[in-house]
Amino acid sequence: MTVALRAEWTKLRTSPGTAWLLLAIVALTIGVGAAAAATITCGAAGCPEDPAKISLTGVQLGQALVVILAVSSISGEHATGMLRVSLSAVPNRLRLLTAKALVVTGAIGAAGLVAVAGSFAAGRLLLPGSGFTEAHGFERLSLSEAAVLRATAGSVLYLVLIALVALGLSTVVRETAASIGLLLALLYLIPLLTQAVSSPSWKRHLQQITPTAGLSIQATTKLSSLPLTPWQGVGVLGCWAVGSLVLAAVVLHRRDV
Amino acid sequence: MTVQNIVVDGLRKRFGSKQALDGMSFTVDAGRVTGFIGPNGAGKSTTMRVVLGLDRPDGGTALVGGHPYRTLPRPLTELGSLLDASALQPSRTARNHLLWLAHSQGLGVRRVDEVIELTGLGSAARRRAGGFSLGMRQRLGIAAALLGDPRTLMLDEPFNGMDPEGIIWMRGFLRELAQQGRAVLVSSHLMSELQDTADHVVVAGRGRVLADTTVAQLRATISDGRVSVRTDDPNAAAALIAAGAAVVATEPGTLSVTGLPAPAIVAALNARQVVFSEVTAHRATLEEAYLELTRDAVEYRAGEVAR
Amino acid sequence: MSYLRAEWTKFRTVRGWVLAMIVASAAIVGLGIMPGMQGTCGDDCGLPTGPGGEEVTDAFTFLHQSLTGDGTITAQLTSLTGILPADPDPSAEESRGTGPSAANGTASGRPGLVPWAKAGILLKDGTRPGSAYAAVMLTGAHGVRLQYDYTHDLAGPKATQPQWLRLTRTGDAVKAEVSADGSTWDTVGTAELTGLPATVEIGLFATSPQYSAATSGAFGISGAFGGPTQATGVFENVSVTGTATGSWHGEKVGGADDVASGTSQENARFTVTGSGDIAPAVAGASGLGVTITQTLVGSFAGLIVVVVVGTMFITAEYRRGLVRTTMAANPRRGRVLAAKAVVIGAVTFVTSLPGVAAVVLIGQKVLRANGVYVHAVSAAIETQVIVGTAAVLAVSAVLAMALGMIVRHSAAAVTTAIVSIVLPYLLAMTVLPAGAGQWLLRLTPAAAFAVQQSTPEYAQVDNIYTPINGYFPLPPWAGFAVLCGWAAIALAAATLLVRRRDV
């Protein structure tokens, strides 16, 4: 297993886009978060926004790049036929997929940690200037607050799980462009569609089952209005990740490459 | 006077630190098959890409029928080419692949069916090109090159991946095209593939032309007058040295002799009554001539095996 | 021409792409009709139409008498107060205006005024909702206004203090004046009410529109909560000149049966309490029903599909080296790019147009059959929405293709295209504060969805004017122009690169 792991790591490390993508994940996540924290305004009357969530806005964009990285790590091999070489080196397909999943987890985990930590720092720095002050009923963002810690650490976990969903589904779909389309549809389209559903109960159910339910981990206020508790939300995304990887394993096992 | 279908003049092209083309110049004339040979990395494919206007040279010109390729209004009717037989959309059928190419030249479906017939694609034409064997893809590539009924054809490594039957077909086909008066430029890194096909060879190495000559002349230049003698007689070497030759024992029972023509060697051996079974004047194969020429130009040489 | 023909042949001979285009069209229709929005509107649920033919809200309390011929009405508004709904319960999510959202029940909440609470004097062609009118009024937060025939709104002094108000009818012209002390009068403006009959109703009115506020709801996706409000105007020194007939008669015009309404008279002091609005009807949180834009949610799914196909149209060639064959066959690379753009754009437009047309036309019927009130729009607007949406998809596909040509890699191109077109829209609706969200929808390619706006935004109606309700920060064709601008930049960059680059 360690051999397969090492091979996958070398593959990821030496593929030209990886470093740029990881850098972009960090930069864009922090950039968008900082921009949101700086542009929002909170007046004397108070405001409904959730400061932790505002500073973590960038995760919504960062996840798109996470998807690229995860999809490329497998569909690139399908495209070039390198998968055949990989499987000749590591014939056990489950092992290959596991190694890939672990390597992607490591890379996204590390980049996600930096990105989320940076976003948190930017939020802590910028939010008071946007009116999220004690006078308006907001304390400075602090990791010593359990909910904020949960939102921050949970966002890293969210990105990792998104990467695993992407890895699993793109193994099944194979075609790069189609995989990206499918995943971005899951991440961006479904939330839009649920907006259009008028029946509150349907809407709630839909919000409970989509991968983006995992974003509820970012909430630190008004938890009672969430369709799912933060950890339940991550659990739903976790199910997606496990489900996609199992599907991928089954398909990879059965399919000729 | 022969029509010069392709004129390559002083091409230079650098990729990063590597000088891929370093003054490549040659012409391709009508009515014959010109072999374009050289080791990997000699600049053959780059030259072809420059001719097709795909790569921009740092210096020099490449003309097709007297014009830069990119100015040709219907280029495939002037020059048909095959660079990479795998450059296909796998989900498209062979026939549809030819069809869009035909449309790009203002040609109709009739010509598509003609070239399918001509290259023997026949029934495979309506199958997905993605499922083709390499040999079938080469045929499809040739069909595409012939689509515009061009005066000139340029094929990059067309023998790659072909089975013996396919190679024989390809050789005959190329000769036939040349006999029809077309100019045919065929690249290869294996001289032997072109041995019975090319009339003329351009040998490239390290981005320039090492030799531009006919096959016969190439052989003659390289032939070094070595003669091999098969004999078990221990006196043979002494007899030949006495006659003024230089002798090397290449393997048990075989001597390689230089400095004497074959008839003189036979005479010398007979005079000393040495028993021998065979005297062969060494006639350089094209392969050997090529290896000789490109010895210094080989980019990636196999490391010497440790003894 | 041969370039175009070759690219078209290339496109139509890849079965996956052709299927994808059909899927895109089907997704637009399917997702548009599926959400199964239910409403409570039966046949009786309709909006009055104003003199200009537009749908209007016309619900207020009117204390009036008849005036024949020219004349004036003068009144001193001595106080304007109101009641707002109680603080929202964050866990109770309001369903957006899918049924009549006119005030119902007695507003029982905290005292306060919504910005467009109105009380003042009114001259109206009868009491039929939707009839022509002119009114001068004090508002909750927008000072003194002259409003007439629903869509017209003129600002007077920025007063918040009670004012003297006067309307003077001369033929079809109604002049509005305001005074702080009842002796020096300033003209606010003059309303031209063409075809006003000789006898009109004049009097005092009060009304107060639905309170609505955006909330940050689940997943950061904004919801809205709202509730009925009421306004009470107290008038003194009411005088009418001209041929007035009848005594003061209090009446609730329009609106639901159970709204707070009342008039009372105590010596020369009149009190009028009302709820509702006299304004153009809007869709969304503070209005009634939905717009035809609602049927087009599926266009996002279609967009993702056409973006994927648009990208693959070029990146598939790069992946296999087929692009070299293309460039060898057609050495004028700029033309190859142009031909590809024309083919993918035209194919997308032609295949998505029927889907968009079907979902807008059928979707409206389905929604109405489900009891959802759908704002009627003119054929011209319907055409704008349908053709515009198909055009947005087409230009998006071209943008994606150009991006594919620039980066030569599917993953990066598809992501850039989808993220730049869909994500700003999503962010604007979810986490981002309104201001930032609006800017995103002005600057990014997402601006193009403005072509789906079918009803205008009115300054005199407070509403949550968000894309999900069918309102965009840019005018339709300006939004489309933003996308075209991006596509043009991408195409120019791609042309430059493809000319310079070795393939």
PDB file of C-alpha atoms in Angstrom, chain B residues 15 34 48 57 74 81 89 114 116 172 174 207 251 274 277 306:
ATOM      1  CA  PHE B  15      12.545  24.748 -28.080  1.00  0.00           C
ATOM      2  CA  THR B  34      12.054  10.912 -50.898  1.00  0.00           C
ATOM      3  CA  MET B  48       7.195  18.644 -41.179  1.00  0.00           C
ATOM      4  CA  PRO B  57      10.375  28.707 -37.433  1.00  0.00           C
ATOM      5  CA  ARG B  74      -7.217  24.840 -50.291  1.00  0.00           C
ATOM      6  CA  SER B  81      -0.004  14.962 -44.906  1.00  0.00           C
ATOM      7  CA  GLN B  89     -11.805  12.066 -32.209  1.00  0.00           C
ATOM      8  CA  GLU B 114     -13.063   7.328 -53.374  1.00  0.00           C
ATOM      9  CA  ILE B 116     -11.923   4.993 -48.631  1.00  0.00           C
ATOM     10  CA  GLY B 172       3.743  -0.462 -53.044  1.00  0.00           C
ATOM     11  CA  LEU B 174       3.939   4.927 -52.052  1.00  0.00           C
ATOM     12  CA  GLY B 207      18.540  19.601 -36.864  1.00  0.00           C
ATOM     13  CA  GLU B 251      34.652 -14.097 -35.203  1.00  0.00           C
ATOM     14  CA  VAL B 274      44.769 -21.662 -48.278  1.00  0.00           C
ATOM     15  CA  SER B 277      34.800 -21.312 -48.201  1.00  0.00           C
ATOM     16  CA  ALA B 306      29.529  -2.677 -18.885  1.00  0.00           C
TER      17      ALA B 306
END
